[in-house]
mmCIF file of C-alpha atoms and ligand atoms in Angstrom:
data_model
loop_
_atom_site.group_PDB
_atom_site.id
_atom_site.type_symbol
_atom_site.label_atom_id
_atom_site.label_comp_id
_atom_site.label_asym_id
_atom_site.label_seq_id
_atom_site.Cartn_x
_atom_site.Cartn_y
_atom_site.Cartn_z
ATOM 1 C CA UNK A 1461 50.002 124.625 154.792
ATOM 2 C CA UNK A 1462 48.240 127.958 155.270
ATOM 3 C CA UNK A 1463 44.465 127.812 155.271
ATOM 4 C CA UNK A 1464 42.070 130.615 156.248
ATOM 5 C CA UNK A 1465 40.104 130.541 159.375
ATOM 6 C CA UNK A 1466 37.041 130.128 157.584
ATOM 7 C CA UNK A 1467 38.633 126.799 155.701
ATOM 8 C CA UNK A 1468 39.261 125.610 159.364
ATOM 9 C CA UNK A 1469 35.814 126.473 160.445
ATOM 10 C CA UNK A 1470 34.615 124.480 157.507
ATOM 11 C CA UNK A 1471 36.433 121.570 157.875
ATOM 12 C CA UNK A 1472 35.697 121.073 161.504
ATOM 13 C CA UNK A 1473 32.023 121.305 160.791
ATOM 14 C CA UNK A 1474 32.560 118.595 157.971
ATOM 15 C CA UNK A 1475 33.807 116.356 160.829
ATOM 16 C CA UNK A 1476 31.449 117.007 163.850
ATOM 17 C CA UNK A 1477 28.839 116.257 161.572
ATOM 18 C CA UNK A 1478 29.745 112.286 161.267
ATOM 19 C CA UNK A 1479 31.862 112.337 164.765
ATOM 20 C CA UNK A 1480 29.269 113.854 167.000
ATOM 21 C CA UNK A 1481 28.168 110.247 166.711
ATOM 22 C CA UNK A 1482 31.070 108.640 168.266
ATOM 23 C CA UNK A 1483 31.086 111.707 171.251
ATOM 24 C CA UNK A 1484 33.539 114.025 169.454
ATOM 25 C CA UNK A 1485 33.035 117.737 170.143
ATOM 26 C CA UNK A 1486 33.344 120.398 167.632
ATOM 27 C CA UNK A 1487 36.311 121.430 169.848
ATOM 28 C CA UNK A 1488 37.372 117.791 169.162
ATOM 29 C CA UNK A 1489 36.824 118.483 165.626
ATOM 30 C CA UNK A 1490 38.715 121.623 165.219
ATOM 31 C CA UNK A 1491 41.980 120.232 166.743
ATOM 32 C CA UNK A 1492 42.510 117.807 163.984
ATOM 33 C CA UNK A 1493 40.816 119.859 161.421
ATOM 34 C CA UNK A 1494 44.130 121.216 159.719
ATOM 35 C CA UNK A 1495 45.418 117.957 159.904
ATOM 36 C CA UNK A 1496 42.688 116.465 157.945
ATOM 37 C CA UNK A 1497 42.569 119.285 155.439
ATOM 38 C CA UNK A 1498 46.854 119.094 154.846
ATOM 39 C CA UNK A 1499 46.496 115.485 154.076
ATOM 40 C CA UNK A 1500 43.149 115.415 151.461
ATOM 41 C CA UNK A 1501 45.195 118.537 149.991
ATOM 42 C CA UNK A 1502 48.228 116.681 149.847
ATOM 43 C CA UNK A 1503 46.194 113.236 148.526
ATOM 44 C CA UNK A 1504 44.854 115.135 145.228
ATOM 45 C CA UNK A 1505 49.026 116.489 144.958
ATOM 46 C CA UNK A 1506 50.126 113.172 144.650
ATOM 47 C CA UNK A 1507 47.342 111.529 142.793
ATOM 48 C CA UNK A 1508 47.304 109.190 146.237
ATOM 49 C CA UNK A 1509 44.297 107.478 148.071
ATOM 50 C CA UNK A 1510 43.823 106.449 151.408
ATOM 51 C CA UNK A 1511 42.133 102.779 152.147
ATOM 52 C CA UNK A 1512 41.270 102.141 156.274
ATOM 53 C CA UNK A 1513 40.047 99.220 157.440
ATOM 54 C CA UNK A 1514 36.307 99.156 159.749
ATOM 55 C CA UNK A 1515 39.239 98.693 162.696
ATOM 56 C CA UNK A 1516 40.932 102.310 163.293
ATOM 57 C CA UNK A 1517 39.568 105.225 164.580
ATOM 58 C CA UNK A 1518 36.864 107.515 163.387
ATOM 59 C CA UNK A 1519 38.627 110.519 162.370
ATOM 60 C CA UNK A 1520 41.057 107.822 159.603
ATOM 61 C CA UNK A 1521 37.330 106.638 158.706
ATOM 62 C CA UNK A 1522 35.387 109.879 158.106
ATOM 63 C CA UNK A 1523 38.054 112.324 158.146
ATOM 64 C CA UNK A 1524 40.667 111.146 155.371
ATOM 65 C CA UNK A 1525 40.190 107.464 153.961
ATOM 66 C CA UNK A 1526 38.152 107.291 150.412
ATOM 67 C CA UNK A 1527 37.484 104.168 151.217
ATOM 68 C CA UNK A 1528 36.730 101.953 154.213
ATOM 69 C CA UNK A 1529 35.844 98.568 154.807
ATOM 70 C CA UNK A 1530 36.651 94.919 155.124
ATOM 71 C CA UNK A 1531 39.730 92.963 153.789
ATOM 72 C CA UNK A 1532 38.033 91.959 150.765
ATOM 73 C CA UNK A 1533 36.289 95.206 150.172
ATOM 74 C CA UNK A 1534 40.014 96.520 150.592
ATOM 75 C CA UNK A 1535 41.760 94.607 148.283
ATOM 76 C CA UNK A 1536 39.219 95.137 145.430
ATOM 77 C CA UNK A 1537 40.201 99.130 145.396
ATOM 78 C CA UNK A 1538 43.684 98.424 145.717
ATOM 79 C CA UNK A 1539 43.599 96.270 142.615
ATOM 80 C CA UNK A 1540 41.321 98.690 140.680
ATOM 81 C CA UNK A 1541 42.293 102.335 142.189
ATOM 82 C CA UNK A 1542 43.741 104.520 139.236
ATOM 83 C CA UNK A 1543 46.056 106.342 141.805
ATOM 84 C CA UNK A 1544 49.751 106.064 141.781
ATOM 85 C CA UNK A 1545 49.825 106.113 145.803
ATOM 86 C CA UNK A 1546 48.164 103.770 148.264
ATOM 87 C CA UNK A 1547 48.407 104.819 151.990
ATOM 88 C CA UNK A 1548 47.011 101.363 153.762
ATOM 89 C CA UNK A 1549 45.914 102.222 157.170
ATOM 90 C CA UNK A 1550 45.304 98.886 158.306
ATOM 91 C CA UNK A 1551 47.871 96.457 158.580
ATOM 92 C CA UNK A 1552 50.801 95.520 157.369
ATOM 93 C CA UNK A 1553 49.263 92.003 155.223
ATOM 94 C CA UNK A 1554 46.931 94.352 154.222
ATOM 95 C CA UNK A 1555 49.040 96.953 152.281
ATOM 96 C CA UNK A 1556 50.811 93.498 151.314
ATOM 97 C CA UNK A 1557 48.036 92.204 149.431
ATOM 98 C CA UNK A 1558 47.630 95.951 147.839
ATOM 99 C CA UNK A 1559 51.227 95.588 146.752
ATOM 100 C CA UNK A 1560 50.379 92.163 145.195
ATOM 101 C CA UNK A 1561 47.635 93.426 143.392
ATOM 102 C CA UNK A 1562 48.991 96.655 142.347
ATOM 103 C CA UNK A 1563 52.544 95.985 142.116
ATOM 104 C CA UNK A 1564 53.207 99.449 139.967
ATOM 105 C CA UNK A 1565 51.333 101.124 142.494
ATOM 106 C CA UNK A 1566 53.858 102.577 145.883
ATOM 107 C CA UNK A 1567 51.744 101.253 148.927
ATOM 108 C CA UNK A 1568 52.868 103.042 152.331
ATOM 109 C CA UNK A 1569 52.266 102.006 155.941
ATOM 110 C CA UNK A 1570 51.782 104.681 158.301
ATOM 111 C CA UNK A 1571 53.135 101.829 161.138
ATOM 112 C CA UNK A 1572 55.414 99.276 160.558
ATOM 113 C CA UNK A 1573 54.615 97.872 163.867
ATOM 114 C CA UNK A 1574 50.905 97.933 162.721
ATOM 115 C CA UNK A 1575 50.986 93.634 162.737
ATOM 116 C CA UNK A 1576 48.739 90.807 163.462
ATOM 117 C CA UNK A 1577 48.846 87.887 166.049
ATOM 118 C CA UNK A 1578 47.008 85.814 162.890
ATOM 119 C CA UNK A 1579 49.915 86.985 160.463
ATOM 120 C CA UNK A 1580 52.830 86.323 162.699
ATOM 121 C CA UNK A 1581 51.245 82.901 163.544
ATOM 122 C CA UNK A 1582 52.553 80.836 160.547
ATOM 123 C CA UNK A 1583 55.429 81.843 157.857
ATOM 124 C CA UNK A 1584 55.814 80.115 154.425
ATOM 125 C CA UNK A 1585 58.034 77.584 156.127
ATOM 126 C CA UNK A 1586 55.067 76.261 158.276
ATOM 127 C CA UNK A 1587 52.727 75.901 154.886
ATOM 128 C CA UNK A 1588 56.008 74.201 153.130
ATOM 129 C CA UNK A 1589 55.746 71.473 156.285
ATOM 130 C CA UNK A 1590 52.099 71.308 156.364
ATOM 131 C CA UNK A 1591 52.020 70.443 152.602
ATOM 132 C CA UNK A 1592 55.170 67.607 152.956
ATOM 133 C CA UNK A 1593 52.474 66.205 156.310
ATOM 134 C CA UNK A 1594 49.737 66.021 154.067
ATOM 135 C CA UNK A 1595 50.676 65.697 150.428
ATOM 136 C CA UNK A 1596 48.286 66.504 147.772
ATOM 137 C CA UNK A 1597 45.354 68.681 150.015
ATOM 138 C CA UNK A 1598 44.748 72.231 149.118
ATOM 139 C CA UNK A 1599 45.914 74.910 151.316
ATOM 140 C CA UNK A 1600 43.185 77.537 151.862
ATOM 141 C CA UNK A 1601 44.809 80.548 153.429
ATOM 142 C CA UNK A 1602 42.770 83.424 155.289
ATOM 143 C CA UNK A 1603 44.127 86.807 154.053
ATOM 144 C CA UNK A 1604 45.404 87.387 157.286
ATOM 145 C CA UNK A 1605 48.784 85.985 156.342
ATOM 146 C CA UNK A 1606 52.007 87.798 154.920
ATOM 147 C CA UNK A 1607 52.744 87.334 151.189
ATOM 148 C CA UNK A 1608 54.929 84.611 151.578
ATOM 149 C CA UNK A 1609 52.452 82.336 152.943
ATOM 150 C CA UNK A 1610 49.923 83.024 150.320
ATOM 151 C CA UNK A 1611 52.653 82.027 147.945
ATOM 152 C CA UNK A 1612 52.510 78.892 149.272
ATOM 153 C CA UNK A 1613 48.685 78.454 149.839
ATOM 154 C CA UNK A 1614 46.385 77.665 146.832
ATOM 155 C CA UNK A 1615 43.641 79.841 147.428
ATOM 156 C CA UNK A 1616 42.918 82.848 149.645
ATOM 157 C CA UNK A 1617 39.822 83.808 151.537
ATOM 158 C CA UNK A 1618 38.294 86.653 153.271
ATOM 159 C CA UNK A 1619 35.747 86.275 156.431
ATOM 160 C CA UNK A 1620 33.339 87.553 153.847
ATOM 161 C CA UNK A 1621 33.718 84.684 151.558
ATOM 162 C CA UNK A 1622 35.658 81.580 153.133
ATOM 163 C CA UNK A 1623 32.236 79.786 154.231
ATOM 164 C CA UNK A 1624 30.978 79.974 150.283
ATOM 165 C CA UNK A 1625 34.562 79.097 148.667
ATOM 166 C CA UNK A 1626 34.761 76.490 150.748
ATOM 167 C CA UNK A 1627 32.548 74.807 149.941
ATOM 168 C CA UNK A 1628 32.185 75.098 146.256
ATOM 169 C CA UNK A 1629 36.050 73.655 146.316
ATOM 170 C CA UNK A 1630 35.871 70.268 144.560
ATOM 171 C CA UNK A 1631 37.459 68.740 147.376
ATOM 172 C CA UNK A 1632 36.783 66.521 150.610
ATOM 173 C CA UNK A 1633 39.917 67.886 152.774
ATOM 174 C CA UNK A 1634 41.350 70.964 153.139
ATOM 175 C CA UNK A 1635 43.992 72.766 154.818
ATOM 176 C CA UNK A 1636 42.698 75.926 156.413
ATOM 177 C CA UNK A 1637 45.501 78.653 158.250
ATOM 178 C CA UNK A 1638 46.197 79.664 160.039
ATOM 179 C CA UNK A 1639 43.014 80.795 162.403
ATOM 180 C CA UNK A 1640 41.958 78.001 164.339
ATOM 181 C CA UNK A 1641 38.575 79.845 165.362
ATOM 182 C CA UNK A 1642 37.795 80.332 161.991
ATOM 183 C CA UNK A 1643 38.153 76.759 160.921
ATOM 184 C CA UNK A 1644 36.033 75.655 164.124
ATOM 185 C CA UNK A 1645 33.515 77.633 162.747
ATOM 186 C CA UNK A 1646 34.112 76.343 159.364
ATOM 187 C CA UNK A 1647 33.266 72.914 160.586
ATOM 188 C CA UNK A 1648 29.668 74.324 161.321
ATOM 189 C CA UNK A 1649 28.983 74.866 157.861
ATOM 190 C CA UNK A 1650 30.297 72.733 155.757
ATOM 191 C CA UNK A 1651 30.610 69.057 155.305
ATOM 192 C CA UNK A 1652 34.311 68.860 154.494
ATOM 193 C CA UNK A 1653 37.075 67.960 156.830
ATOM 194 C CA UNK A 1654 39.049 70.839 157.876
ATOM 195 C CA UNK A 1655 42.632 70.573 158.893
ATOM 196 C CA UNK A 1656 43.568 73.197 161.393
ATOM 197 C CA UNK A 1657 46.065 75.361 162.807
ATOM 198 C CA UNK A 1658 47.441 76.904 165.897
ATOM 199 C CA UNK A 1659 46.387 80.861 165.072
ATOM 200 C CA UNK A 1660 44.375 83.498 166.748
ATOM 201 C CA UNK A 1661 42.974 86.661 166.429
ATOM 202 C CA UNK A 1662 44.181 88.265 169.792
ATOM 203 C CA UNK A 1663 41.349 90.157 169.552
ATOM 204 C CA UNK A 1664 38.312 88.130 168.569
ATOM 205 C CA UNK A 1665 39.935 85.221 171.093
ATOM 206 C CA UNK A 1666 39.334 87.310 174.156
ATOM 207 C CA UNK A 1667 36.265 88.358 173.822
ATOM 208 C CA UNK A 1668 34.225 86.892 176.518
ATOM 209 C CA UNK A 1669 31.057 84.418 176.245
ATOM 210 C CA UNK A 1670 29.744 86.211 179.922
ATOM 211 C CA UNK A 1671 29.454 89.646 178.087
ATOM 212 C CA UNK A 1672 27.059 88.017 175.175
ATOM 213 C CA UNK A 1673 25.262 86.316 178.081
ATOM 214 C CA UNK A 1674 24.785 89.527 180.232
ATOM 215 C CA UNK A 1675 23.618 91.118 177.255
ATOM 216 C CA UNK A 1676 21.040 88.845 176.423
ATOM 217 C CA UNK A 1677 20.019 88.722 180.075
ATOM 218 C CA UNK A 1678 19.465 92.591 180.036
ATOM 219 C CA UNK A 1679 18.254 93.040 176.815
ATOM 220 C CA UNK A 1680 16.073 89.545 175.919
ATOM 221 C CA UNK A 1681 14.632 89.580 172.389
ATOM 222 C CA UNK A 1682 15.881 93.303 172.236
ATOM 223 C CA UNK A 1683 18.999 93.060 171.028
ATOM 224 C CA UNK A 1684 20.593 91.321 167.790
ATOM 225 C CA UNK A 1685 24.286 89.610 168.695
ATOM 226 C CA UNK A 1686 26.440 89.801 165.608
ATOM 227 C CA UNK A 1687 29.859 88.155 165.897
ATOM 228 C CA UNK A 1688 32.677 87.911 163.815
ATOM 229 C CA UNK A 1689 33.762 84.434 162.399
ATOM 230 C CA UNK A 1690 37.452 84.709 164.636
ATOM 231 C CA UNK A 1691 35.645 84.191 167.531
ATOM 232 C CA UNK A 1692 35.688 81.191 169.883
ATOM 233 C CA UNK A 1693 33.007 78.399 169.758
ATOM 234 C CA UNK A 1694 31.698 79.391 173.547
ATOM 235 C CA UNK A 1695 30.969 82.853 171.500
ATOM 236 C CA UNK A 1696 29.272 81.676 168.577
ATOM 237 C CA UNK A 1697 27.447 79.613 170.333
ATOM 238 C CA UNK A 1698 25.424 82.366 171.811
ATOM 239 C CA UNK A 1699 25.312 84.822 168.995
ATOM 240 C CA UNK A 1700 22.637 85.361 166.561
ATOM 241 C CA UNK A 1701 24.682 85.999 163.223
ATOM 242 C CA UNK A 1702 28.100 85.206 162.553
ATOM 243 C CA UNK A 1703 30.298 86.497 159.426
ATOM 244 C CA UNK A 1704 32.817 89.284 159.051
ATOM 245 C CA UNK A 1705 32.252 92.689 158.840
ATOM 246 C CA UNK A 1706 31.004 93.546 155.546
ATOM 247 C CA UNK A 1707 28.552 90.606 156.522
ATOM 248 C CA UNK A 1708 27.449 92.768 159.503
ATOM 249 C CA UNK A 1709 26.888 95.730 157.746
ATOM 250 C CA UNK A 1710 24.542 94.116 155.543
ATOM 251 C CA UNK A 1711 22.989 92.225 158.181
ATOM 252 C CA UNK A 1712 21.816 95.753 159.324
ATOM 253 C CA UNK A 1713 21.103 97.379 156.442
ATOM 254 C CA UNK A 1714 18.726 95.165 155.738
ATOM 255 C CA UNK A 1715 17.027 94.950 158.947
ATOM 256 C CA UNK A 1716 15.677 98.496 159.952
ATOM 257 C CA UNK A 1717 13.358 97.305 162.005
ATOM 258 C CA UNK A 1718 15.853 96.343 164.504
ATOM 259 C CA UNK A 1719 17.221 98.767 166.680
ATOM 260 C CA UNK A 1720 19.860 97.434 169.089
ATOM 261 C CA UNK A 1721 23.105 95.286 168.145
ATOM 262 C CA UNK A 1722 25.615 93.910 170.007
ATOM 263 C CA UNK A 1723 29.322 93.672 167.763
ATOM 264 C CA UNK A 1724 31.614 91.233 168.645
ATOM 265 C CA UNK A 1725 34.288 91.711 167.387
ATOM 266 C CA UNK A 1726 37.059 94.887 167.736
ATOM 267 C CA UNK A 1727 35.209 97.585 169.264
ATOM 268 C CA UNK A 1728 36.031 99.984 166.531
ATOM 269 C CA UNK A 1729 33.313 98.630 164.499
ATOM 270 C CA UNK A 1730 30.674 99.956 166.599
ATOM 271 C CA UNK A 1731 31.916 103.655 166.306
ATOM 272 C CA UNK A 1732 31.783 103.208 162.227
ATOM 273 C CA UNK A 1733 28.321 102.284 162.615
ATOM 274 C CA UNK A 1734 27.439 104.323 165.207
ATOM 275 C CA UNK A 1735 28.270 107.020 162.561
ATOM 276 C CA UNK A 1736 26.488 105.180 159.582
ATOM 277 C CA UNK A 1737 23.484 104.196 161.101
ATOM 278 C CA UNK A 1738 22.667 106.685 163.919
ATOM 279 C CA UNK A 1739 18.987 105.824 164.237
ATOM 280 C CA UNK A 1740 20.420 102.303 166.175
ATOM 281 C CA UNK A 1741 22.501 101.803 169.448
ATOM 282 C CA UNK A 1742 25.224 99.560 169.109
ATOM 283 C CA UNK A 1743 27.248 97.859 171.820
ATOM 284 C CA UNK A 1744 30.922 97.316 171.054
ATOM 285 C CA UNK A 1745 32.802 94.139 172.338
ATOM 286 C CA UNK A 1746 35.905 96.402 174.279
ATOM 287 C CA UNK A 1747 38.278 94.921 172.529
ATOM 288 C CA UNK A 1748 40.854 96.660 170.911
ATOM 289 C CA UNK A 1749 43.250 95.766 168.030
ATOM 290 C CA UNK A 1750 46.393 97.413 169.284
ATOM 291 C CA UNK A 1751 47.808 97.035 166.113
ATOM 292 C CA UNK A 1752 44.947 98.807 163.971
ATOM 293 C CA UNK A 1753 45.543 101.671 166.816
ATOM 294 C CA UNK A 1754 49.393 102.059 165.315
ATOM 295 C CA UNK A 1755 47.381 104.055 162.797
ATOM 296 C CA UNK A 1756 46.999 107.958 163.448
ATOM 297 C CA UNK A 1757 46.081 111.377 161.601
ATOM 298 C CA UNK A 1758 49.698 112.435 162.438
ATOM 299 C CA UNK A 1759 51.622 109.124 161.381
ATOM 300 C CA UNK A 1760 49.262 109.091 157.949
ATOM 301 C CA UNK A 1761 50.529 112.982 157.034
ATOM 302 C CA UNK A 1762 54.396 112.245 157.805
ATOM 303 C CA UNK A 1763 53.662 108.801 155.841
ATOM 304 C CA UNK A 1764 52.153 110.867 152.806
ATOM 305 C CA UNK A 1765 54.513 113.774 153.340
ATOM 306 C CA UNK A 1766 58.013 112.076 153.151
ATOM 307 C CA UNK A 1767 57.763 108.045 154.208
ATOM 308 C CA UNK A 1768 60.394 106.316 155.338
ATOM 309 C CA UNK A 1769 62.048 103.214 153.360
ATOM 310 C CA UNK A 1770 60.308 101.169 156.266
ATOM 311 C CA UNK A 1771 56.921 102.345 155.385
ATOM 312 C CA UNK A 1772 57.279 101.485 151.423
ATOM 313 C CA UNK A 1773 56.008 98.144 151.110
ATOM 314 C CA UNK A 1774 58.295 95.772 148.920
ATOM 315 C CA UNK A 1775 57.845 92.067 148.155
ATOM 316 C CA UNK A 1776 60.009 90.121 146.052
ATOM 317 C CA UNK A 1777 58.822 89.339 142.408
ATOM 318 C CA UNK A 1778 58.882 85.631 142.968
ATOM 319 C CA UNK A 1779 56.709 85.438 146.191
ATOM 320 C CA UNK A 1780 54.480 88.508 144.973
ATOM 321 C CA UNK A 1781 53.782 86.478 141.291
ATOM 322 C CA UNK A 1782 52.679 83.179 143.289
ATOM 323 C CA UNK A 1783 50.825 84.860 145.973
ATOM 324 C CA UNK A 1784 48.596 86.926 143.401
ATOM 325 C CA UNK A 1785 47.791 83.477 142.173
ATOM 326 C CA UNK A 1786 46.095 82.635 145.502
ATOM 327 C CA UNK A 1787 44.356 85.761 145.585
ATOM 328 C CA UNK A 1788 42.989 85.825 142.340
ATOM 329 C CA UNK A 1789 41.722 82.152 142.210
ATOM 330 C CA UNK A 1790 39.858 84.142 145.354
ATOM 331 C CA UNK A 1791 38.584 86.528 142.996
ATOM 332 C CA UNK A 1792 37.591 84.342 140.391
ATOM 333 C CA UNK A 1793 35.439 82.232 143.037
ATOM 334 C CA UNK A 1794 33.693 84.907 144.850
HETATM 335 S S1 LIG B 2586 41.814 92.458 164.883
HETATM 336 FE FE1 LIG B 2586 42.865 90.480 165.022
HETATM 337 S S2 LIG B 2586 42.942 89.738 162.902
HETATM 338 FE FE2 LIG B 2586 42.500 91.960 162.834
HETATM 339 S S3 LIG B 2586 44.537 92.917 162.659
HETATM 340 FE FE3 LIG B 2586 44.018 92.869 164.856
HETATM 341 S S4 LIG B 2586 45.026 90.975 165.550
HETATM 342 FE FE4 LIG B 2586 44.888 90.813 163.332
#
């Protein structure tokens, strides 16, 4: 694409002034200028939008994506987006649940090998055993499971809304998979008996209880410790706020009057809000989602420009019908 030097010069200035944030130069910014400008071109060509989760990097975030946020916040503009194109840079169960919500809609992956440990921990084989052991409970599936499991599941949640679904189900026992962190914390909150499973966040299960508490030690009352709800119990234990990340946001939105925030959860985070709310010092978890990493300003142009049969998420009309079921009895309830 041939763009003048002035176009360049524009564009990197349009960058630096979210990324200088996150310790991008404008030298930083120039270098992947006429990579973001080729792809926004080549979005309004193709009538195509870009969704990134809170989890990749800051030039996806401020650079490219029209939207960014949480799973939930995700799946709402995939099912309302007028576009004919959805590049997901996320994960794979991500642009999954876009295709089941916009099944006319051609949803592209810039990885293939952009997974999760939560996704690969149960398939719809598991749920189909789980449901013979324990006839008659529901199945309440985080949305951090591939299509075929939310076929089987009867409702889906999001970390933003599993703690108020919960418990306005009109029932005593659930099923909840397939993160076992998330149904420890679960246990916290609500009165009903939860019914676990073996998964875990790879990230959110490493991060480490002594970092919280060295935290606290150096900072005292000075410092607000937000954690995600995949966490561990020795983590919550010792935070000051737990929900996912839309919850976090809000959390400090609304409280301007604090200045200093520990995130744990994937580190990521704390560059997005570095950029969004750069009168406060945040101080990220360093832990990284290698998977949310698979996604990059070069991978996202060759995905846009010509993707590859791999990238062009398909899900068979059986599976996609009953799994839309589960996410929509999410909608309705939230
Ligand atoms: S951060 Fe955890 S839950 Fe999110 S995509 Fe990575 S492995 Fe999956």
């Amino acid at each position: 694409m041939a763009v003048s030097e002035t176009e360049l010069h524009k564009e990197a200035e349009r960058l630096y002034q979210n990324l200088k944030n996150v310790g991008w130069t404008f030298e930083d910014c120039e270098i992947i200028a006429p990579l973001t400008l080729e792809i926004n071109q080549l979005k309004k060509e193709k009538n195509a939008i870009i969704l990134a989760h809170s989890y990749v990097t800051p030039d996806i975030i401020f650079g490219v994506a029209d939207y960014s946020g949480d799973s939930l916040g995700l799946s709402k503009q995939a099912a309302e987006t007028d576009a004919d194109i959805i590049i997901f840079s996320g994960v794979v169960f991500m642009a999954e649940t876009a295709k089941i919500l916009s099944p006319e809609k051609t949803v592209i992956v810039p990885s293939r090998e952009a997974g999760c440990s939560l996704a690969d921990a149960i398939t719809g084989e598991d749920v189909r055993k789980l449901k013979e052991q324990f006839p008659g409970v529901l199945v309440v599936a985080y949305v951090n499971t591939t299509a075929d499991v939310k076929a089987e599941a009867d409702i889906c949640v999001t970390s933003a809304n599993v703690e108020d679904i919960v418990n306005k189900l009109d029932a005593e026992r659930i099923i909840f998979i397939p993160d076992k962190n998330m149904a420890n914390y679960l246990r916290r909150v609500t009165d009903k008996e939860i019914i676990d499973y073996e998964g875990t966040c790879i990230v959110h299960d490493n991060i480490n209880p002594s970092s919280i508490e060295l935290a606290r030690e150096r900072y005292g009352q000075d410092i607000v410790i937000l954690a995600h709800s995949e966490c561990p119990p020795d983590v919550i234990d010792r935070v000051d706020f737990v929900e996912g990340t839309s919850g976090m946001r809000k959390y400090i939105a609304s409280h301007p009057e604090k200045k200093r925030f520990m995130l744990a959860t994937e580190c990521g985070l704390a560059d997005r809000f570095s950029v969004e709310f750069p009168d406060r010092e945040f101080i990220g978890s360093c832990v990284l989602c290698p998977y949310m990493k698979r996604n990059e300003l070069r991978n996202i142009l060759q995905a846009l420009k010509d993707p590859k049969p791999d990238q062009i998420i398909t899900i068979p009309e059986e599976i996609r019908v009953k799994a839309k079921r589960s996410l929509d009895r999410m909608f309705e309830m939230s």
